[in-house]
Tab-separated table of C-alpha atoms and ligand atoms in Angstrom:
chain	number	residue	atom	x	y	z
A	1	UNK	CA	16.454	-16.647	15.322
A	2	UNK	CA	13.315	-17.348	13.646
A	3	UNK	CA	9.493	-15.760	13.208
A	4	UNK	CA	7.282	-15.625	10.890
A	5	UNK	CA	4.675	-12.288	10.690
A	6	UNK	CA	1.715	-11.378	8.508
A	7	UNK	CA	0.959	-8.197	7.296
A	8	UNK	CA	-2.103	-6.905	5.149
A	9	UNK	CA	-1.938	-4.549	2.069
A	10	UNK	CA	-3.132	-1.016	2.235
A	11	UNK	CA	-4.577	0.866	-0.241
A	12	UNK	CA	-4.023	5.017	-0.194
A	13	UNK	CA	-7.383	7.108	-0.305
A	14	UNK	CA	-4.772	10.297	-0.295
A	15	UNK	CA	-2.087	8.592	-2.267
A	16	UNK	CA	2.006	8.789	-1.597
A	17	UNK	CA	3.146	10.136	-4.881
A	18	UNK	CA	6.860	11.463	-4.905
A	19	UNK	CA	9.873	11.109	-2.240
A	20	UNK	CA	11.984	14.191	-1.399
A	21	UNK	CA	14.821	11.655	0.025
A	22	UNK	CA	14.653	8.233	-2.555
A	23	UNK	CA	17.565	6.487	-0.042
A	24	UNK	CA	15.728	6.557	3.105
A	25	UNK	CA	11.545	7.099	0.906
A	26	UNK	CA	10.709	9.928	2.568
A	27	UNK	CA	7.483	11.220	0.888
A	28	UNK	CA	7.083	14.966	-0.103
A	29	UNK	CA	3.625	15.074	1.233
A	30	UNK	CA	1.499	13.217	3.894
A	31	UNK	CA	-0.872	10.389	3.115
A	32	UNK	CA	-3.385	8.417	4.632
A	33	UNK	CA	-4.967	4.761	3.598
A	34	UNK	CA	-6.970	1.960	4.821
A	35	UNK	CA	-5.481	-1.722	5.519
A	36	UNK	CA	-7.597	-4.381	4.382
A	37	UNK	CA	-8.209	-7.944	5.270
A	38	UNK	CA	-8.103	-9.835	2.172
A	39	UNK	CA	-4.780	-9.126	0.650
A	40	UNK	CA	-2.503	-10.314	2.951
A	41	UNK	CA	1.583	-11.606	3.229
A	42	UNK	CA	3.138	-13.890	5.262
A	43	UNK	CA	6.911	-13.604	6.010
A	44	UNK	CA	9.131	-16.016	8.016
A	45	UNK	CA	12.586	-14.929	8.495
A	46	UNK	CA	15.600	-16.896	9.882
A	47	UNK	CA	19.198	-16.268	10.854
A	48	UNK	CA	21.962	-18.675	10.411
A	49	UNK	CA	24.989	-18.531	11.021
A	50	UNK	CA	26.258	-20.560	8.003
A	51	UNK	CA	25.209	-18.484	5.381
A	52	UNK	CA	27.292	-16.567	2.865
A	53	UNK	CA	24.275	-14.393	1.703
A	54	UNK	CA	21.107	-13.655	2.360
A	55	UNK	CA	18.745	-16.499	-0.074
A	56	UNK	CA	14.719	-15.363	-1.221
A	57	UNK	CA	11.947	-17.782	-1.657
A	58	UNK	CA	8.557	-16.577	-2.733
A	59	UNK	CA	5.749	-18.583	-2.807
A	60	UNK	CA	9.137	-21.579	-2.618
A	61	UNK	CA	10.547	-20.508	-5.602
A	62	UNK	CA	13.900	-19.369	-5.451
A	63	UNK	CA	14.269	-15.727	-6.514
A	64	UNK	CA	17.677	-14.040	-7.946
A	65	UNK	CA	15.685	-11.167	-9.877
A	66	UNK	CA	15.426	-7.802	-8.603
A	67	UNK	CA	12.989	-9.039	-6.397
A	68	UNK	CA	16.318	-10.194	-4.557
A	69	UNK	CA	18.099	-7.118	-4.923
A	70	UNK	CA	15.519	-5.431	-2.969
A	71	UNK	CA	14.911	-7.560	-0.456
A	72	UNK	CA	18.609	-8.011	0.153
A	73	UNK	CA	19.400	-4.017	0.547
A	74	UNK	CA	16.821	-4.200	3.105
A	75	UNK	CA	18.425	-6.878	5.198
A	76	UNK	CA	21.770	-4.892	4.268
A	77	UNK	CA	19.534	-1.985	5.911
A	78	UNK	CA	18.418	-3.864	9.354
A	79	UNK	CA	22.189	-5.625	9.736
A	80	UNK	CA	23.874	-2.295	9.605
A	81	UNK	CA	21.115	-0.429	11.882
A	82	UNK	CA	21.000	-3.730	14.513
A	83	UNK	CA	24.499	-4.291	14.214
A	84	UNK	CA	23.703	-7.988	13.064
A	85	UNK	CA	26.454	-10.075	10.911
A	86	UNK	CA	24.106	-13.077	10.083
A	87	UNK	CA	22.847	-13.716	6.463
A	88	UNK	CA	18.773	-14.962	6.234
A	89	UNK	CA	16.946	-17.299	4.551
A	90	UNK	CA	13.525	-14.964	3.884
A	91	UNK	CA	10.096	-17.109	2.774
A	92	UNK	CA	7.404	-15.088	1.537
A	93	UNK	CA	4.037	-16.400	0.644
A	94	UNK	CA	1.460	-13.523	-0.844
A	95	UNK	CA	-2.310	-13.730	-2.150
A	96	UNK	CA	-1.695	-10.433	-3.345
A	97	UNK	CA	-0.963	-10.586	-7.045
A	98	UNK	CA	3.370	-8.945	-6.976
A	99	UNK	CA	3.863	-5.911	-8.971
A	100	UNK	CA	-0.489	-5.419	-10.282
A	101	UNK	CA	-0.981	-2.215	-8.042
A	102	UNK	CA	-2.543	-4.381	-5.546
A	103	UNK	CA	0.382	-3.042	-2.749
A	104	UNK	CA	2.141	-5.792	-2.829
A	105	UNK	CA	5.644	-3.989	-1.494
A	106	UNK	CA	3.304	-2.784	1.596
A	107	UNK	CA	2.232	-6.172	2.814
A	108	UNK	CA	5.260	-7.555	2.051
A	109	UNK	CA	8.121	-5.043	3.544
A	110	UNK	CA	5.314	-4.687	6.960
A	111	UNK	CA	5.164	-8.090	7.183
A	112	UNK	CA	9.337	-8.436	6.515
A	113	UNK	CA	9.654	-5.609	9.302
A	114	UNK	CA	7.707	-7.586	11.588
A	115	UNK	CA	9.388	-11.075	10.924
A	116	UNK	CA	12.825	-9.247	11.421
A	117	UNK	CA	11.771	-7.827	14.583
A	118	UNK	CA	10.629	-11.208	16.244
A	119	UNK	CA	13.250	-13.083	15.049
A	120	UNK	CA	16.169	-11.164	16.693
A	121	UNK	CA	13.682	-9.895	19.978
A	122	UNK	CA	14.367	-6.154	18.835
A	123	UNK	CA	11.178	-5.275	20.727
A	124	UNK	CA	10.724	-2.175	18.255
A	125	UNK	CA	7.672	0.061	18.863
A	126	UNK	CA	5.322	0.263	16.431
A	127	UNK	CA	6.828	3.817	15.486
A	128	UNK	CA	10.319	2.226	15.072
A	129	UNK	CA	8.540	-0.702	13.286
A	130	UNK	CA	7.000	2.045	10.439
A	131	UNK	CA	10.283	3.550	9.844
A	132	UNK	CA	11.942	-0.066	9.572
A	133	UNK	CA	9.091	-1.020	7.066
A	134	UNK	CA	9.279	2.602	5.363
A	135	UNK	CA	13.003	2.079	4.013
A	136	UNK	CA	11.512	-1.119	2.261
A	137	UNK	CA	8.812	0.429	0.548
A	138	UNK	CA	7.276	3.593	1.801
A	139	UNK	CA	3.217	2.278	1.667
A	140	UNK	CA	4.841	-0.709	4.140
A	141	UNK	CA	5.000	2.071	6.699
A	142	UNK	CA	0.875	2.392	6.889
A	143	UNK	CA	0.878	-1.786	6.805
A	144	UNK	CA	2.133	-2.117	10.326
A	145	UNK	CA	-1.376	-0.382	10.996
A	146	UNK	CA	-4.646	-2.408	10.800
A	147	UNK	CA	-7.964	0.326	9.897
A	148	UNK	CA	-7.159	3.496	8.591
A	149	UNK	CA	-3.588	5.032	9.402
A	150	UNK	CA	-1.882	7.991	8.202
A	151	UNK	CA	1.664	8.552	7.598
A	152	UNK	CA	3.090	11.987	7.998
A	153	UNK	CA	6.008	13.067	5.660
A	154	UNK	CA	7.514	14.566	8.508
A	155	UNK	CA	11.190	15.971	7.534
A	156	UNK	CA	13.510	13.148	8.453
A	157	UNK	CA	14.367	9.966	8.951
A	158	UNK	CA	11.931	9.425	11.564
A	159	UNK	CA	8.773	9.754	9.027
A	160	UNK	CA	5.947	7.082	10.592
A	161	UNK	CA	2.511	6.741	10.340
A	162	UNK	CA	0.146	6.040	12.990
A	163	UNK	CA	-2.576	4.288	13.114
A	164	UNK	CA	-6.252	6.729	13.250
A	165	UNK	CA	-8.130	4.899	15.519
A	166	UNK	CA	-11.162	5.572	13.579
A	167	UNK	CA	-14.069	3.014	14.333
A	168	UNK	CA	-16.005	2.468	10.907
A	169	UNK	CA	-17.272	-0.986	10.492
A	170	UNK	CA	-19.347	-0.443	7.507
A	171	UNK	CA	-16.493	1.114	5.368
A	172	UNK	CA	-15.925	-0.980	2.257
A	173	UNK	CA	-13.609	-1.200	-0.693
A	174	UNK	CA	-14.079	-3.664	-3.548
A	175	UNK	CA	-10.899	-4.516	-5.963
A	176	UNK	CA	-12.050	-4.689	-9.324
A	177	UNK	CA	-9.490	-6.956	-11.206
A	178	UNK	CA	-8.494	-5.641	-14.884
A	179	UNK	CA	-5.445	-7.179	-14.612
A	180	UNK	CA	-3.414	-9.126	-12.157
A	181	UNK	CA	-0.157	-9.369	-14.312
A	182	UNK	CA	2.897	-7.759	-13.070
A	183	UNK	CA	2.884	-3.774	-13.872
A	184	UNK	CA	5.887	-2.278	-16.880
A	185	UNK	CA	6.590	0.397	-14.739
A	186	UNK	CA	6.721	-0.149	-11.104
A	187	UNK	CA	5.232	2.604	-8.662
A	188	UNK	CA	8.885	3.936	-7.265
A	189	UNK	CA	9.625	4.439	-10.992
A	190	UNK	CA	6.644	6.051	-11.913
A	191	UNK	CA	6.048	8.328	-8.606
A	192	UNK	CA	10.141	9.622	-9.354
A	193	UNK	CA	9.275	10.531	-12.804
A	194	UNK	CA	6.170	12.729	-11.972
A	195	UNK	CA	8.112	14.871	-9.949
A	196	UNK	CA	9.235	16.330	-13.407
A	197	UNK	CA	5.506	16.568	-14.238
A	198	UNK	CA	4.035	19.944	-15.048
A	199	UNK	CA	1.032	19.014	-13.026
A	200	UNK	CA	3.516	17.669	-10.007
A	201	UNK	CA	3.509	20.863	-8.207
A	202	UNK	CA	-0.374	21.484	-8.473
A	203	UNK	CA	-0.888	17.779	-6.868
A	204	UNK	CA	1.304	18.262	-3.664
A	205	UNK	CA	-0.756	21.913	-3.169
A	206	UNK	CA	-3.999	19.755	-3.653
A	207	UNK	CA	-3.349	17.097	-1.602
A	208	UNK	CA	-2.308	18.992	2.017
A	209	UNK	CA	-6.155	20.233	1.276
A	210	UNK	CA	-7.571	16.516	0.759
A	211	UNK	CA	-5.660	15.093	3.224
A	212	UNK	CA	-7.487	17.732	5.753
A	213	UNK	CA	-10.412	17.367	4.835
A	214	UNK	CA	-10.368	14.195	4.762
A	215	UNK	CA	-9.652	13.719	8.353
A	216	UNK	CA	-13.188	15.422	8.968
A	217	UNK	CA	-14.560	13.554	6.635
A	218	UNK	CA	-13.321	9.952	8.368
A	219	UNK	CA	-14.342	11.834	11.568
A	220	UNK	CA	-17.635	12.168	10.322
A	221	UNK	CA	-17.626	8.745	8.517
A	222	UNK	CA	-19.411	10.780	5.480
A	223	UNK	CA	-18.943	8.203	2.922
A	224	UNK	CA	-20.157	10.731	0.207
A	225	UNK	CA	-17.178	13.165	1.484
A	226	UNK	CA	-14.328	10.443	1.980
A	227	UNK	CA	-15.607	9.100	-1.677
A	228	UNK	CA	-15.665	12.382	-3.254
A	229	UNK	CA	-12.332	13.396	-1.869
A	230	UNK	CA	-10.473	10.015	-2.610
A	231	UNK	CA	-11.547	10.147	-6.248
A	232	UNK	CA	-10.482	13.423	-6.863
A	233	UNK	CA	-7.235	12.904	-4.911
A	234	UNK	CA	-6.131	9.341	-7.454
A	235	UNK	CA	-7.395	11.594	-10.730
A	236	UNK	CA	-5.160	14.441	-9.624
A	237	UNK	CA	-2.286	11.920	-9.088
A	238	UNK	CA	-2.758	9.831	-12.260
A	239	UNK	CA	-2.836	13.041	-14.029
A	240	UNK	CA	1.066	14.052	-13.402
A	241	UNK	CA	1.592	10.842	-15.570
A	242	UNK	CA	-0.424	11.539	-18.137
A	243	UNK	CA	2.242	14.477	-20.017
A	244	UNK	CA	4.663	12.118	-19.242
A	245	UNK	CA	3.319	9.332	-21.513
A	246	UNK	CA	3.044	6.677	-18.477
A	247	UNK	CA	-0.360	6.038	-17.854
A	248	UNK	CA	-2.130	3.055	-15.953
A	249	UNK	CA	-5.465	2.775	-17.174
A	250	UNK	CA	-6.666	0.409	-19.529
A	251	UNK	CA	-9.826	0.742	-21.496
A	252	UNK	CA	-11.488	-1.330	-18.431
A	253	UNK	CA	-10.306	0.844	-15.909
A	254	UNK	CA	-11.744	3.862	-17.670
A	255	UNK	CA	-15.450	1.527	-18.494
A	256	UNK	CA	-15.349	0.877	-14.885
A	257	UNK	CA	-14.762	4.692	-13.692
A	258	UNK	CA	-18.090	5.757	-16.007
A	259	UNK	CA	-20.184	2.851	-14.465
A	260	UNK	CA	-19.292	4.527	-11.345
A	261	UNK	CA	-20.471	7.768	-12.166
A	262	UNK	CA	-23.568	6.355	-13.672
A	263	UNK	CA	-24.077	4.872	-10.233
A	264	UNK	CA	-23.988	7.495	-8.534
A	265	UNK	CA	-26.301	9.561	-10.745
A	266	UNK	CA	-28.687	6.679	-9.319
A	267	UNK	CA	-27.540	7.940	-5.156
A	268	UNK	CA	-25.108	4.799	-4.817
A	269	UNK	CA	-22.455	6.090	-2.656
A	270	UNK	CA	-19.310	4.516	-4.697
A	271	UNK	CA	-16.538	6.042	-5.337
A	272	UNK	CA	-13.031	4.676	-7.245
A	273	UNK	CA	-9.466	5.094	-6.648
A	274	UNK	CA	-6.195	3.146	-8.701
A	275	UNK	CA	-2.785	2.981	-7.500
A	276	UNK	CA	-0.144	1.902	-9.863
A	277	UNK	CA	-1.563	-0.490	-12.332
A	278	UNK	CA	-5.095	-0.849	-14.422
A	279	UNK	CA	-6.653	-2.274	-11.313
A	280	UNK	CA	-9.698	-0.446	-9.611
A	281	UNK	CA	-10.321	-0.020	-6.040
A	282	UNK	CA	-14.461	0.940	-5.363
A	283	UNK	CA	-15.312	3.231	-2.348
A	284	UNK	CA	-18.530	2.318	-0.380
A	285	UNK	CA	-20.178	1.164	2.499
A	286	UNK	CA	-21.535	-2.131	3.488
A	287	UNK	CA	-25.074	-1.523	2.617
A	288	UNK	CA	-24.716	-0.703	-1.028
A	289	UNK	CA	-22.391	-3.738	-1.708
A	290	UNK	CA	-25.469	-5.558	-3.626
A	291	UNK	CA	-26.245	-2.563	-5.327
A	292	UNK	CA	-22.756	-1.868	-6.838
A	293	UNK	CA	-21.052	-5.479	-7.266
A	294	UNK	CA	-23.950	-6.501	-9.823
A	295	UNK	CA	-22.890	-4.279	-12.023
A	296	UNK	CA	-19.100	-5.485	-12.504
A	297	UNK	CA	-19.988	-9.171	-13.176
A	298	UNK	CA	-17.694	-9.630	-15.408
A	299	UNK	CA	-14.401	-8.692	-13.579
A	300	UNK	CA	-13.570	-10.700	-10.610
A	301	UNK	CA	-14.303	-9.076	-7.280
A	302	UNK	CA	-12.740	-9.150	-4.154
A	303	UNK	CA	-14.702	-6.465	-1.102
A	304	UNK	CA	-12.548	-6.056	1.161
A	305	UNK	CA	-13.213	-5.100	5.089
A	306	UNK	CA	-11.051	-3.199	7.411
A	307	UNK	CA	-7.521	-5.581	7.494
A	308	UNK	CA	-5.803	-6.089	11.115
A	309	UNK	CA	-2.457	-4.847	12.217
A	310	UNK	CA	0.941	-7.014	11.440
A	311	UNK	CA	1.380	-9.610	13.611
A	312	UNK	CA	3.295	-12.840	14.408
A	313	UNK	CA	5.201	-14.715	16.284
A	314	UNK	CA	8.477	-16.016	17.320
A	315	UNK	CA	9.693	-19.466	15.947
A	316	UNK	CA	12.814	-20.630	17.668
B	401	DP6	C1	0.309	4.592	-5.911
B	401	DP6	O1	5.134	2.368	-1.586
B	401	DP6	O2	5.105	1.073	-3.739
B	401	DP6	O3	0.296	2.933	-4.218
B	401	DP6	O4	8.230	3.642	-1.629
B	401	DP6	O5	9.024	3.336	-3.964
B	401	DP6	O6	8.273	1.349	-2.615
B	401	DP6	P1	8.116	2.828	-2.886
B	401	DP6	O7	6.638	3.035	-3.476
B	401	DP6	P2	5.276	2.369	-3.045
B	401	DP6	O8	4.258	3.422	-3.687
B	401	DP6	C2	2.890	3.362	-3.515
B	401	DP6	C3	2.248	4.334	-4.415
B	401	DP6	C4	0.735	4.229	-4.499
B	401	DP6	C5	0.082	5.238	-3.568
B	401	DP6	C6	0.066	4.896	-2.095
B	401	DP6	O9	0.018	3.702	-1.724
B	401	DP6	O10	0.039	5.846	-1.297
């Protein structure tokens, strides 16, 4: 009753931003992302029977934080849905930097799903594997998806997303790195907040729009489109923190967002997008990396391709 699974982060270009259930993170609106291949986590899972709780290492140190807490209400979560009465010892090792908006939760819950899966031969779909990773952490459910995937809010439990099946070998992102250090306010906090937001409402009107038009815009791989409407779609959901007094940016993050517009006043195709934390996410295609990375030489940069679907195997 052991497996170990890997999963790759995913980053949103129409972001998840508010849950209308926060027990079983289902999202108030639909949103779509693309996995990528350099942020990655690796989860091996076993049952034993000896065990009086479930016991968390990451990267082998022992964890009793909230970390735990988490983890161990999802186990709670898969015993009571599998009807399992064993207790696991969970290692997870990450080069995704925990809690700095780089989707750490996503990579890691996907990856957990996965591991879980294997390790007692559930044999879930990949549907039944998104809602599994969901009630970890919602972004988890686009993980189990390599490429671009979209997750529709749906109106139950059963909310999944599915991968897009969109062929686009060229699309880029680059992670700018502000800061890697763990985030004050984590993402479910923040997104729960906004819903009291004065600008809430106006975001969840704007983004059934972006989310359509994005689809054509994938369709078409129109990197000025999918740019544009990604942008637009990360300002409007930063925005329902900024009344609230929780923002995300530092002054590099906003530097970085001008030298992208001054880019593109030269025709570079880039684009930017942040999720929770300071951290900026760049929009392009392959043949304007060059172009665009030589002008953030002072942050380190990570481009990042299209990321493959979980997978792993079974141990014993
Ligand atoms: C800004 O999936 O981390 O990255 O469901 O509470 O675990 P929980 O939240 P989480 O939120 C991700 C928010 C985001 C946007 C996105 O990935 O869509």
């Amino acid at each position: 009753m052991k497996a170990i699974a890997r999963a790759y982060a995913n980053f949103a270009l129409i972001k998840y931003w508010g849950k209308k259930d926060e027990l079983l993170k289902l999202p108030v609106q639909s949103s779509l992302s693309f996995t990528v291949d350099e942020f990655y986590t690796d989860m091996t899972v076993t049952f034993k029977d000896n065990l009086k709780k479930d016991v968390l290492y990451i990267d082998e140190l022992l964890i009793t934080d909230k970390k735990y807490t988490r983890i161990h209400n999802f186990m709670n979560i898969v015993r009571q849905r599998y009807k399992i009465d064993k207790y696991a010892i969970i290692e997870s090792s990450s080069n995704v930097h925990i809690g700095a908006g780089l989707a750490s939760s996503a990579s890691s819950f996907a990856a957990l799903a996965y591991a879980v899966n294997l390790a007692l031969n559930l044999k879930l779909s990949k549907k039944e594997l998104s809602i599994l990773a969901r009630l970890g952490s919602g972004s988890a459910s686009r993980s189990i998806h390599g490429g671009f995937s979209l997750w529709k809010a749906g109106t139950d439990e059963t909310s999944y997303a599915t991968s897009l099946k969109i062929d686009w070998p060229e699309f880029r992102m680059i992670a700018v790195i502000v800061n890697d250090n763990e985030k004050k306010i984590g993402s479910s906090e923040a997104m729960k907040a906004s819903l009291n937001s004065p600008f809430y409402d106006a975001y969840v009107k704007q983004s059934k729009n972006d989310l359509k038009a994005m689809q054509n815009a994938l369709k078409e791989k129109d990197i000025y489109k999918v740019g544009d409407i990604a942008e637009r779609n990360a300002l409007l959901m930063h925005s329902t923190l900024l009344p609230l007094d929780l923002w995300y940016f530092l002054p590099d993050t906003i530097k970085i967002m001008n030298e992208v517009k001054k880019l593109r006043e030269n025709n570079i195709p880039v684009y930017f997008t942040m999720d929770a934390g300071p951290n900026v996410k760049l929009i392009t295609t392959q043949e304007y990396l060059n172009a665009i990375t030589s002008h953030f030489k002072e942050y380190p940069l990570i481009v990042l391709k299209e990321g493959k679907a979980v997978y792993g195997k079974r141990i014993s």
